[in-house]
Coordinates of C-alpha atoms and ligand atoms in Angstrom, one line a residue:
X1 CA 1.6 -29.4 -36.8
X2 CA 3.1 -31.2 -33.9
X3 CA 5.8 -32.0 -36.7
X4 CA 7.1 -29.2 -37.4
X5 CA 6.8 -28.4 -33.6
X6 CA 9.1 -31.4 -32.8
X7 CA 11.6 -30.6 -35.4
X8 CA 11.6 -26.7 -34.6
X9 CA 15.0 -25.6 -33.3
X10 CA 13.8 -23.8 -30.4
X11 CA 12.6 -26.7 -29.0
X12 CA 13.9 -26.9 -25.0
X13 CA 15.4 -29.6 -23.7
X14 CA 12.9 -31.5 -21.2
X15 CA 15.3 -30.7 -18.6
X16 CA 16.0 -28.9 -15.4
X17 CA 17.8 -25.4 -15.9
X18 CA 20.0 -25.3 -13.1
X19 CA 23.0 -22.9 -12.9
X20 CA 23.0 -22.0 -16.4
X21 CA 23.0 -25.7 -18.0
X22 CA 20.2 -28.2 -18.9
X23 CA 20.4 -30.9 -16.2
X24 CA 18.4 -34.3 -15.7
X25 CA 17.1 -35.0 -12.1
X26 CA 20.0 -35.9 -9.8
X27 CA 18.1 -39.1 -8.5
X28 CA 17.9 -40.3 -12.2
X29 CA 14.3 -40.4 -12.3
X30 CA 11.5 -39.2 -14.8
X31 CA 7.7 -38.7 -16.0
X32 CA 6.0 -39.2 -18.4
X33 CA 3.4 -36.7 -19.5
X34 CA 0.0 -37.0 -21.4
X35 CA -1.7 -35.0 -23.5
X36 CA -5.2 -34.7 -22.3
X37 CA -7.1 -34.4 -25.6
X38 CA -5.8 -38.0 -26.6
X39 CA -3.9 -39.8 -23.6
X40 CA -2.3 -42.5 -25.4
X41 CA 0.2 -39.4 -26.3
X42 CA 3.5 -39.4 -24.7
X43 CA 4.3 -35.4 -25.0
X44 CA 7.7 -35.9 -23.0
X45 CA 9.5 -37.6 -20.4
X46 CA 10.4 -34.3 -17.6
X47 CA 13.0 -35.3 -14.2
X48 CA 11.0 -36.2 -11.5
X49 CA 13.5 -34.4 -9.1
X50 CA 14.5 -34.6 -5.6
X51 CA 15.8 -32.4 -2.5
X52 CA 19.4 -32.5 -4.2
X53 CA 17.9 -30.6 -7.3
X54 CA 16.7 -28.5 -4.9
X55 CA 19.8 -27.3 -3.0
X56 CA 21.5 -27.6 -6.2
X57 CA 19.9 -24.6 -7.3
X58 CA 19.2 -22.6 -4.4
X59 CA 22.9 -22.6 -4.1
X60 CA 23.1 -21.6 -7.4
X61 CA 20.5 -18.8 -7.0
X62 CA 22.6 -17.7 -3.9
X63 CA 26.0 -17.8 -5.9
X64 CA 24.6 -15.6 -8.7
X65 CA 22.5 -13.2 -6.4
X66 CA 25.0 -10.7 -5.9
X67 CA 26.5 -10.2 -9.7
X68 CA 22.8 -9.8 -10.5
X69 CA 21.6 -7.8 -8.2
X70 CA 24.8 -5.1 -8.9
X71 CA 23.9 -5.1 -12.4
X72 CA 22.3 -1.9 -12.8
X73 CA 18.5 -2.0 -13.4
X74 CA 18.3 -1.2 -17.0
X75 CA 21.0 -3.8 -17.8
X76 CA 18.6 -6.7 -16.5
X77 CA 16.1 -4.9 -18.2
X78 CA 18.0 -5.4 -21.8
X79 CA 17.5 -9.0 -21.1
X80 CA 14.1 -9.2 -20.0
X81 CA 13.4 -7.4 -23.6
X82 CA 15.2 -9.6 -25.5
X83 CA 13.5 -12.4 -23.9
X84 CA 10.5 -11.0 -24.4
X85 CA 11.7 -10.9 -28.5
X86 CA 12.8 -14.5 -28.0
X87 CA 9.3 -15.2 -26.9
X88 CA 7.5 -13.6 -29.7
X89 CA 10.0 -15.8 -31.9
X90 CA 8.5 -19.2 -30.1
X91 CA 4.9 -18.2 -29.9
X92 CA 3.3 -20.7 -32.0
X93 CA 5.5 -23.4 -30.8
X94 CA 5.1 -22.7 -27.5
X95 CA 1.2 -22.5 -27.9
X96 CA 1.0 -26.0 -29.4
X97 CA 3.1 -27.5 -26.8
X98 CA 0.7 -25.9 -24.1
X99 CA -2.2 -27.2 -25.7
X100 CA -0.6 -30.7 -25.9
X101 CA 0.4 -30.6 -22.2
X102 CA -2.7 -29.3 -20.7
X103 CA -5.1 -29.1 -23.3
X104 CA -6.0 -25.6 -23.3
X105 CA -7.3 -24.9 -26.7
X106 CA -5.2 -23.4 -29.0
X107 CA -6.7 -20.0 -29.5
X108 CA -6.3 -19.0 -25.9
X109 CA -2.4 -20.6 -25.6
X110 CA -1.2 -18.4 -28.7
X111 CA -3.1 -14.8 -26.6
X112 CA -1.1 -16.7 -23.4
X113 CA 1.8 -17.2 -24.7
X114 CA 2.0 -14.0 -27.0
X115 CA 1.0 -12.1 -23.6
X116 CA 4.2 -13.2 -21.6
X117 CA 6.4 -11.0 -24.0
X118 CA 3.9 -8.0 -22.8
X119 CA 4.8 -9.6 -19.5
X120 CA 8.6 -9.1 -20.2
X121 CA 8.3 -5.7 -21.8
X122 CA 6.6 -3.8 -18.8
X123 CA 8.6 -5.4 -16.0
X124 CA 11.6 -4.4 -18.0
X125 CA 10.1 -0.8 -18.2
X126 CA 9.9 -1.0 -14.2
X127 CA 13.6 -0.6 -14.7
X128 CA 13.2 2.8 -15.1
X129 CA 11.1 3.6 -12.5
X130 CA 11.4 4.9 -8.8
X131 CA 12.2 2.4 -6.5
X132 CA 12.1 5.0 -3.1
X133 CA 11.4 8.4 -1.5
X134 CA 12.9 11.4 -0.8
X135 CA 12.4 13.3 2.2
X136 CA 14.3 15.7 4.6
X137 CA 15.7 15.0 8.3
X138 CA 14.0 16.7 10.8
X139 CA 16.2 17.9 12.6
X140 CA 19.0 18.6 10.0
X141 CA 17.3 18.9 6.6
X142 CA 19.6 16.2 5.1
X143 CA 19.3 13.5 2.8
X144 CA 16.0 10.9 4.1
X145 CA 15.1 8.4 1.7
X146 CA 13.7 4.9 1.5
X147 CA 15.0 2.3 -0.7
X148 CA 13.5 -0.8 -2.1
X149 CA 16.2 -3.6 -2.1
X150 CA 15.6 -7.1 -3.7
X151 CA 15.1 -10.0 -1.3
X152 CA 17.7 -12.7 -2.6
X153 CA 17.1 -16.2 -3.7
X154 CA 13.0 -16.6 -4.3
X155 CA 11.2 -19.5 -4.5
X156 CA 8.3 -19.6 -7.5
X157 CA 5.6 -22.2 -7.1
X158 CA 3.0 -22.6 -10.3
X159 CA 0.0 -24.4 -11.0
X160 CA -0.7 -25.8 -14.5
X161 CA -3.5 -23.6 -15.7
X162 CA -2.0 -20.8 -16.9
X163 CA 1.5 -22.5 -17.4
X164 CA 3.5 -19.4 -19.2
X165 CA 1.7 -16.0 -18.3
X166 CA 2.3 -16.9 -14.2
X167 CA 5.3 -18.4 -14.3
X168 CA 6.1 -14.8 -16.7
X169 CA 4.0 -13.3 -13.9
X170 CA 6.7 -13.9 -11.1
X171 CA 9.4 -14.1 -12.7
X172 CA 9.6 -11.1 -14.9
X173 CA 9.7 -8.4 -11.6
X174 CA 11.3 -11.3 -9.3
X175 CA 14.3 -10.7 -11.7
X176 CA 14.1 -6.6 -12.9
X177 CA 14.4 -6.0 -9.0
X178 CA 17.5 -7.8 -9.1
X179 CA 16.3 -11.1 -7.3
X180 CA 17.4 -14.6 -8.3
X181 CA 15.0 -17.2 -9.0
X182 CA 14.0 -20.9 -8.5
X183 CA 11.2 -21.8 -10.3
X184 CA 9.0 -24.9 -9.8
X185 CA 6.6 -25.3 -12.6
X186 CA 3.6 -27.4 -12.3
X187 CA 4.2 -31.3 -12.8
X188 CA 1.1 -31.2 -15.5
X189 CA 2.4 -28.6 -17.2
X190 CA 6.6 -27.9 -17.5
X191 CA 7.3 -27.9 -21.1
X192 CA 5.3 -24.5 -21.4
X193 CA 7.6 -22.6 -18.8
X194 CA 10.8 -24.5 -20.1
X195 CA 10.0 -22.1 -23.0
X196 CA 10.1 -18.8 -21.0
X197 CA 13.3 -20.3 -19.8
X198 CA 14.8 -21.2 -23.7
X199 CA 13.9 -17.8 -24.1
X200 CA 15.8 -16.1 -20.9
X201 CA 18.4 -18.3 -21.6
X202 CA 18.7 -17.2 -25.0
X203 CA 18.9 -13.4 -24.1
X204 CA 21.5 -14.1 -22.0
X205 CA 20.7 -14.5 -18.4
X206 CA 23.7 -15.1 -16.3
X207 CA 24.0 -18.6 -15.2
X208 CA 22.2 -19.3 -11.8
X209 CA 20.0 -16.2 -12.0
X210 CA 16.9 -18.2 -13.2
X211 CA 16.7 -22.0 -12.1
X212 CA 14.4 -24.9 -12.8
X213 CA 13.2 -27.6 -10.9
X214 CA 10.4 -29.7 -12.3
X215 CA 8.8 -32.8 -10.3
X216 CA 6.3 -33.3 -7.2
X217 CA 5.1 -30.7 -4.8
X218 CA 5.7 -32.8 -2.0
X219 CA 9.5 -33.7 -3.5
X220 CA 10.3 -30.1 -5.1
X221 CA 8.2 -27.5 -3.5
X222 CA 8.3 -28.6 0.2
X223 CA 12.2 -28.8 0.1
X224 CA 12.2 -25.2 -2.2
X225 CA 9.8 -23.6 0.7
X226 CA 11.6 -24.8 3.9
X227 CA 15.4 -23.9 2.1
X228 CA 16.9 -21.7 4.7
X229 CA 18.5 -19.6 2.0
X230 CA 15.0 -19.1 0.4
X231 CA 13.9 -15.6 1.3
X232 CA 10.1 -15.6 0.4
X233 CA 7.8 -17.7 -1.7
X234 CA 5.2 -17.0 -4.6
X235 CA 2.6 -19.5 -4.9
X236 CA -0.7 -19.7 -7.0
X237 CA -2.8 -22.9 -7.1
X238 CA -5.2 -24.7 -4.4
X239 CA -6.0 -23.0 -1.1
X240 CA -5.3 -26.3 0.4
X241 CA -1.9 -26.6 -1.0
X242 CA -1.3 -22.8 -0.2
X243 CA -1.8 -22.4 3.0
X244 CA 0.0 -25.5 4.0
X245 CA 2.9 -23.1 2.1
X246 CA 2.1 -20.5 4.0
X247 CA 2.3 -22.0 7.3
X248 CA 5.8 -23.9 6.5
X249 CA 7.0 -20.3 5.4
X250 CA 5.9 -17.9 7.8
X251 CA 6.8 -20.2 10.4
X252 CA 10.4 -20.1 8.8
X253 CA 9.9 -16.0 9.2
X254 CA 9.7 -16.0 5.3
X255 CA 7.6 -13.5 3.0
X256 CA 4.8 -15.4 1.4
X257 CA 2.5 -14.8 -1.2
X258 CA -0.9 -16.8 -2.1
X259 CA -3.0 -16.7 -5.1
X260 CA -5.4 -18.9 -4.7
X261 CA -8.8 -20.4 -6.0
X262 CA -12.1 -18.3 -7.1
X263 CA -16.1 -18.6 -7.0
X264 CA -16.7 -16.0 -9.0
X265 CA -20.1 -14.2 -9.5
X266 CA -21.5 -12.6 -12.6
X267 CA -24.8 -10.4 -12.0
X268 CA -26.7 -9.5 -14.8
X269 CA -29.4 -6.9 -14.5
X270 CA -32.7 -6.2 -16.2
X271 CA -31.2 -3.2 -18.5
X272 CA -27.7 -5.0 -19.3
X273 CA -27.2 -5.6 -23.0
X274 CA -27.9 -9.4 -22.5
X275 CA -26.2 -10.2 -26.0
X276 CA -22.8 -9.0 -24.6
X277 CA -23.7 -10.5 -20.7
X278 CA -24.6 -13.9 -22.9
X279 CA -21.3 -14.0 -24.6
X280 CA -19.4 -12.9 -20.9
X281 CA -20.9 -15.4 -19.4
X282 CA -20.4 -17.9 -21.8
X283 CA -16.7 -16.9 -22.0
X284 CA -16.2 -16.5 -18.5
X285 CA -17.6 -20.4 -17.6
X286 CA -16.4 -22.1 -20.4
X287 CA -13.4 -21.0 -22.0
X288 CA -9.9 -23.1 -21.1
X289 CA -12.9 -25.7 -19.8
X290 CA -13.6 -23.7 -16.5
X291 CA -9.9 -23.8 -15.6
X292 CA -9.2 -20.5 -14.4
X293 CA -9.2 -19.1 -10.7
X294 CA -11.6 -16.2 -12.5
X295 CA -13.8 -18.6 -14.1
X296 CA -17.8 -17.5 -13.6
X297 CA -18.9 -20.4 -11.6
X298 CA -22.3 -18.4 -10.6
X299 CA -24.4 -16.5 -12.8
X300 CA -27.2 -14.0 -11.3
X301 CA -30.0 -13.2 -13.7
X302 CA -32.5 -10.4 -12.4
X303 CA -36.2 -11.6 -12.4
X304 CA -37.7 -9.9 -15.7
X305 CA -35.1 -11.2 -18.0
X306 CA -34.1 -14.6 -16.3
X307 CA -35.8 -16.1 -18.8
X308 CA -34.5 -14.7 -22.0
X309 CA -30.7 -14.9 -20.7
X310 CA -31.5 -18.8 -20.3
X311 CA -32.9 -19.7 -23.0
X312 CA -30.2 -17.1 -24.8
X313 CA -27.5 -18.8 -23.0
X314 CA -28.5 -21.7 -24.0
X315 CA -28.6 -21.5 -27.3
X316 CA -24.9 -19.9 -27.2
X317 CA -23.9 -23.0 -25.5
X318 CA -25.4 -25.3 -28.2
X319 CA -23.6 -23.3 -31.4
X320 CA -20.2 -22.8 -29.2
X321 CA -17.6 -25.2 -30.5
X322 CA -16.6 -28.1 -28.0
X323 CA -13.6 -30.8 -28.9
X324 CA -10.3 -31.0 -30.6
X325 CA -8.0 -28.0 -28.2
X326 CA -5.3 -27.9 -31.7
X327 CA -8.7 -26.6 -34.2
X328 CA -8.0 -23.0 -33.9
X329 CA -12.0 -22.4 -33.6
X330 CA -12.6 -24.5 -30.5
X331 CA -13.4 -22.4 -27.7
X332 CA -13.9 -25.7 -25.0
X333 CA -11.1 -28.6 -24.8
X334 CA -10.9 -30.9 -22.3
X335 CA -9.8 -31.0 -18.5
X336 CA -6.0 -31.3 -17.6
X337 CA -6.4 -35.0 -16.7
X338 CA -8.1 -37.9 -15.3
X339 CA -8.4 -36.6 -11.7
X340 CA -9.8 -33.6 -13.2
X341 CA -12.3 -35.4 -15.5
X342 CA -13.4 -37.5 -12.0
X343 CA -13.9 -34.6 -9.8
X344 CA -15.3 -32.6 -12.1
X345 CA -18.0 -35.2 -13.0
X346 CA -18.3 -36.1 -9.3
X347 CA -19.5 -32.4 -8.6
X348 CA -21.8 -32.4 -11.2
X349 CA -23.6 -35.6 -9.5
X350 CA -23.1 -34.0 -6.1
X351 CA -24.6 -30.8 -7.9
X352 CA -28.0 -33.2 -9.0
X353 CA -28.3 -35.1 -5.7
X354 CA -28.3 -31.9 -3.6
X355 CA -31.0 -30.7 -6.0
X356 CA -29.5 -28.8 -9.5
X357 CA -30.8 -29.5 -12.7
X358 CA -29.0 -29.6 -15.6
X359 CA -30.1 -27.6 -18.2
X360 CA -27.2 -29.0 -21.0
X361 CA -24.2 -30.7 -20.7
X362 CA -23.9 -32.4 -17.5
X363 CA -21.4 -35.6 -19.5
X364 CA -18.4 -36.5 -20.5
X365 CA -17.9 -36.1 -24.4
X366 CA -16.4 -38.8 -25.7
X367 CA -14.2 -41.7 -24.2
X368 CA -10.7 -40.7 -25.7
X369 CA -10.1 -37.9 -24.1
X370 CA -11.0 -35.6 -21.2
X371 CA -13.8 -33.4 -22.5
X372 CA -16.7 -32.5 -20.1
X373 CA -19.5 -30.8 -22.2
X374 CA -20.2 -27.1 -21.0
X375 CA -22.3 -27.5 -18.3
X376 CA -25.5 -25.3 -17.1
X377 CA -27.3 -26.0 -13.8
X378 CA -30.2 -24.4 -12.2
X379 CA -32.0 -24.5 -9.3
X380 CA -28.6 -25.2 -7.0
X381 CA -29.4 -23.7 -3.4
X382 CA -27.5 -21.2 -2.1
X383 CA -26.1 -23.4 0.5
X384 CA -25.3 -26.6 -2.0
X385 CA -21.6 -27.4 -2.8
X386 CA -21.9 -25.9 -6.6
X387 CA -22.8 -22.5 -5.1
X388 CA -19.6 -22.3 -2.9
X389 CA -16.8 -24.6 -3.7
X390 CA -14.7 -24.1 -6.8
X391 CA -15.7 -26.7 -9.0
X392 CA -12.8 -26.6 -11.4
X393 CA -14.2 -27.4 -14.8
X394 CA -17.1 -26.3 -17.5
X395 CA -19.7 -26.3 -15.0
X396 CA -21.8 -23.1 -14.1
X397 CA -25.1 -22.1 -12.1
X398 CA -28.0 -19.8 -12.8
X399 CA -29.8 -18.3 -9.7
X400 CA -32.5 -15.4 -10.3
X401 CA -32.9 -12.4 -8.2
X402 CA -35.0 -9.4 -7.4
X403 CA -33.4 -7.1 -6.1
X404 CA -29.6 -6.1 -6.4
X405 CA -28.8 -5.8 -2.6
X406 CA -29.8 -9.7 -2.3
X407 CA -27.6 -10.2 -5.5
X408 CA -24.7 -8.6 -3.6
X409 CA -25.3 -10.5 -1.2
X410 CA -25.8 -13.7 -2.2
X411 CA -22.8 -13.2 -4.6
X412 CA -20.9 -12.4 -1.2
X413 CA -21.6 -15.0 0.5
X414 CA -18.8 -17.5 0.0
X415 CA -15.4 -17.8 1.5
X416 CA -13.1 -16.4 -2.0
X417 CA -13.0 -12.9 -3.4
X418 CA -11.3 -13.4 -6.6
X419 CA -13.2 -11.7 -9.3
X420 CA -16.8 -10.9 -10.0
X421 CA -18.5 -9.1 -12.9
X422 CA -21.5 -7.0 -13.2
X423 CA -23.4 -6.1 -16.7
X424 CA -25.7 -3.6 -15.9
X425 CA -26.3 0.0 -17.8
X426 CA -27.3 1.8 -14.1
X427 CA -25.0 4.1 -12.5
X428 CA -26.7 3.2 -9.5
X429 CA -26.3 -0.2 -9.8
X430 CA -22.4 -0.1 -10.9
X431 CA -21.6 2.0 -7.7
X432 CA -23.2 -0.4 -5.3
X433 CA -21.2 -3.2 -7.1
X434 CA -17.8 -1.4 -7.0
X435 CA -17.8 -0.5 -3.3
X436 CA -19.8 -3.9 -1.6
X437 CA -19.0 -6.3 -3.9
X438 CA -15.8 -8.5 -2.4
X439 CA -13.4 -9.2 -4.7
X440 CA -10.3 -8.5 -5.7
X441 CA -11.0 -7.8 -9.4
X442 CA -14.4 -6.3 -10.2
X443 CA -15.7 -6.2 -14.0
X444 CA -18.2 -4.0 -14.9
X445 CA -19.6 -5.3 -18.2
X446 CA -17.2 -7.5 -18.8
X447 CA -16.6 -11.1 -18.0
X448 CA -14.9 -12.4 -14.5
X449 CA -11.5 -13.8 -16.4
X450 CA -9.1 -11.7 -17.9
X451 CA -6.2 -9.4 -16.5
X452 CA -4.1 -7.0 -17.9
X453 CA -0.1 -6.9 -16.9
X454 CA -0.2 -3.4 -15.3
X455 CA -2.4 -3.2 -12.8
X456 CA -2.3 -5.2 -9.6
X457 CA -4.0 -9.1 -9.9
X458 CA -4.9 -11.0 -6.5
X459 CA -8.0 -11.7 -4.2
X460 CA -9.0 -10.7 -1.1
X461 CA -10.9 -13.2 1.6
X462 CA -9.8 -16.7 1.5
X463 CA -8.4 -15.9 -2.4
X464 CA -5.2 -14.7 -1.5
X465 CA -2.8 -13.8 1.2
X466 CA 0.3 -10.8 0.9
X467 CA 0.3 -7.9 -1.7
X468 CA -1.3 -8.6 -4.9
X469 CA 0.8 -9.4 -7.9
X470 CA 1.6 -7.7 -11.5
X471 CA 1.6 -3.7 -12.2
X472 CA 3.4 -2.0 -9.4
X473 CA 2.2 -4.1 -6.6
X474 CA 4.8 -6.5 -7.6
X475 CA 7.2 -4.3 -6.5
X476 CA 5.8 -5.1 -2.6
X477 CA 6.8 -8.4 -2.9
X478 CA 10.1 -8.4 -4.3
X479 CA 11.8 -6.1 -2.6
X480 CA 12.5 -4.4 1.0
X481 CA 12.2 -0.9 2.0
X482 CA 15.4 0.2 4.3
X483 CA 15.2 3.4 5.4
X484 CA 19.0 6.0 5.1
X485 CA 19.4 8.8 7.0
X486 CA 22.4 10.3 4.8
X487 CA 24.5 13.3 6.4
X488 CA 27.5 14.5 4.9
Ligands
NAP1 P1 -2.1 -27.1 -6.7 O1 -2.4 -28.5 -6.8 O2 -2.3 -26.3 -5.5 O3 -0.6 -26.9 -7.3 C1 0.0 -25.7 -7.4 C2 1.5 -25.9 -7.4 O4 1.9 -26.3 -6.0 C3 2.0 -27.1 -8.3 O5 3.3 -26.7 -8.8 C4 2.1 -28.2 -7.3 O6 2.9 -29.3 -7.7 C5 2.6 -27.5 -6.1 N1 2.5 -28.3 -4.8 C6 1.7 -29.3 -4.6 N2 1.9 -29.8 -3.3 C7 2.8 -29.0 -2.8 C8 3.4 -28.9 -1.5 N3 3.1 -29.7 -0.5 N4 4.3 -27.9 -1.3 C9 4.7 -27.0 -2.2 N5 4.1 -27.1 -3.5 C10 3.2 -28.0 -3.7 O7 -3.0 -26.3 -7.8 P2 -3.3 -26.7 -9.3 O8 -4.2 -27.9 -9.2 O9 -2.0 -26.8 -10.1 O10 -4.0 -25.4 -9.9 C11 -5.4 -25.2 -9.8 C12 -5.7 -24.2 -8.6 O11 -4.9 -23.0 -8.8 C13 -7.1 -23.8 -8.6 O12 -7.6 -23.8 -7.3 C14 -7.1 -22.4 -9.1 O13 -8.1 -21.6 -8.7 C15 -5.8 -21.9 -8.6 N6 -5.3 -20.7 -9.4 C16 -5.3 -19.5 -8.8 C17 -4.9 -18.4 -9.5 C18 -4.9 -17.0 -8.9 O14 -4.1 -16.2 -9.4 N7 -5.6 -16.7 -7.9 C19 -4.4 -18.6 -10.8 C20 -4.5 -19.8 -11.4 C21 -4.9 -20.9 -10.6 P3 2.4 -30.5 -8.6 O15 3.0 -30.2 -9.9 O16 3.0 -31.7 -8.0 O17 0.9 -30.5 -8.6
MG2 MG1 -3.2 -30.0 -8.0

């Protein structure tokens, strides 16, 4: 497969996009990149850019900001759509270079990369859409309206995990509201959003409108953030990283938005349908190997059935299929990289000494590549590290409970509100879930991951910071309300 992916002619350069042409880093410099699931494998060489790369394309941002931003809505629209069609073209291809650069297994890329021409498609339909009010003066009756305006030059910051649909994510209403972009993709991970760009590239996207610039956050994202001509920042990825962002930014008097990490409950009461809470839960900790800000890192089991989930649980972990990310029936592949692989398998020991058991998993699979075995602990105290850090890997914790009020509240009590799921056939028992549980993105009998592209996305508590992102909320970020008072 990866040869017919290397000779496909939609390959992208490994490049920086910057003002419209494919561009090396200016300093001369570059990276190589592993694939996780055998890291002998070289899958490209990407710039390892600077500060110039940096200006280079904020100026060009700036320079194309105002042709772009006249073009009327539904014109930037056309080429959102047929990016969207060039992305349906390069689905496969981009897949497999996503599951070579990070490892997430193939079956998941292809519904990730197929869903950023979804992406496409309904930010170009935003086009359409109002983007103000109408009202009356008071004292004359005249013409009162508000108008969203877009910002200017944004600056889009991405983590790895989810390489194409946030970089889409960002990008897709950044441009339909007429702003122009710099985008820096995640060092583990460029090749997938070098795709998106092919593909914008490809439907015609003036030159400077959407710009690239792949490296180091402390080379490429500090410069991008503290860029006077940057007018506000998107970031997802670590809330250590993000509010270090957020600080550099709002001191500047930017507009900032932060989506950031998840420990995300999944509550399971004694009259769900534990077949489809099993396969949730399963799903929800294990799937992309626990790389997701929406992963279910705690699982809540009421008393009477605690049992039968485990050992049902159990035996879903022991059929599911762990290993090679390119089989298109593996539903666990290994961790980004070997920083990944030693923190993950640090937590699980700091998840024994403070007192976990491990049920299964627990290991490291092999020593080629990256792969942790889905892992199942119980007995983790409420207070110990597993039951409130994000542990960002296969690794999951059962805890039983008696009554849903403590489950609410236990599930509460850490410092994110990302997601959370409840499977539960009480009416009773959803209400109290929809209006105390704190989270962003509540599930009600389905699992914690998962998010469709028009509705709003984002977390509340230390999960996020600003408006939430997709559906209409995106329209908060990228743009500014003025206020006209129009008389004739
Ligand atoms: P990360 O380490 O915080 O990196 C995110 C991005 O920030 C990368 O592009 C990174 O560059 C860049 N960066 C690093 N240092 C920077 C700095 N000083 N200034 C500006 N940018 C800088 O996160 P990650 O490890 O890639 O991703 C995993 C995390 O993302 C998890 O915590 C996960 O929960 C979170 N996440 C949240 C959501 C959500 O929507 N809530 C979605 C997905 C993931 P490099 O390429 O150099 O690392
Ligand atoms: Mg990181």
């Amino acid at each position: 497969m990866s040869d017919s992916v290397l000779e496909a002619p939609t390959r992208p350069e490994l490049a920086n996009y910057v003002g419209g042409e494919w561009a090396p880093a200016r300093n001369g410099r570059t990276y190589q990149k592993h694939n996780p699931a055998n890291p002998s494998e070289v899958v490209g060489e990407f710039p390892s850019s600077g500060e110039e790369d940096v200006a280079a394309s904020v100026e060009a941002a700036a320079k194309a900001f105002p042709g772009w931003s006249d073009t009327p809505a539904a014109g930037r629209a056309a080429v959102l759509m047929r990016a969207a069609d060039a992305i349906e073209a390069r689905v496969e291809e981009m897949a497999a270079d996503m599951t070579r650069e990070m490892g997430k297994p193939l079956r998941e890329a292809r519904m990730e990369s197929a869903r950023t021409a979804a992406i496409f498609r309904y930010f170009a339909g935003e086009a359409w859409r109002p983007k103000g009010e109408l009202y009356e003066q008071a004292a004359t009756g005249s013409a009162l309206y508000t108008l969203r305006r877009p910002l200017g030059v944004v600056g889009l910051i991405t983590p790895w995990n989810f390489p194409a649909a946030i970089p889409a994510w960002k990008m897709a209403p950044a441009l339909v509201y007429g702003n122009s972009v710099v985008l820096k993709p995640a060092q583990e991970a460029p090749l997938t959003s070098l795709h998106l760009t092919a593909a914008l590239d490809e439907a015609g996207l003036p030159a400077g409108v959407l710009n690239v610039v792949i490296g180091r956050g402390s080379e490429v994202g500090t410069p991008l953030v503290v860029h006077p001509k940057v007018r506000a920042i998107s970031f997802t990825g670590s809330v250590t990283v993000g509010r270090q962002v957020r600080d550099e930014a709002t001191a500047l008097g930017k507009r900032v938005q932060l989506e950031l990490g998840g420990q995300n409950p999944l509550i399971v009461t004694a009259d769900a349908d534990l077949g489809r809470a099993v396969e949730a839960a399963y799903a929800g900790a294990f799937w992309s190997a626990g790389q997701k800000c929406t992963a279910t890192r705690r699982i809540y089991v009421e008393a009477p059935v605690y049992d039968e989930f485990r050992q049902r649980l159990l035996a879903r972990i022991a059929s599911g299929k762990v290993g090679d990310p390119t089989d298109p029936e593996t539903e666990v592949g290994p961790l980004v990289n070997e920083q990944q692989l030693n923190d993950v398998l640090e937590a699980i020991d700091q998840g024994k000494r403070e007192g976990g058991r491990v049920l299964t998993g627990g290991e490291r699979v092999d020593e080629e590549s990256y792969l942790v075995a889905p892992t199942l602990f119980e007995g983790v105290a409420d207070d110990a590290m597993l039951s409130r850090a994000e542990v960002f890997g296969p690794v999951t914790s059962l805890y039983r409970f008696d009554t849903l009020d403590e489950a609410i509240e236990r599930a509460n009590a850490v410092e994110f509100g990302l997601s959370a799921s409840i499977f539960t056939n009480s009416l009773e028992a959803t209400q109290a879930f929809v209006k105390r549980l704190e989270a962003g993105l509540l599930h009600v009998n389905s699992q914690t991951a998962g998010a469709d592209v028009h509705v709003p996305f984002g977390g509340i508590k230390g999960s996020g910071f600003g408006p939430h992102e997709q559906g209409r909320a995106a329209l908060e970020f990228y743009t500014e309300v003025v206020t006209v008072y129009q008389d004739v």
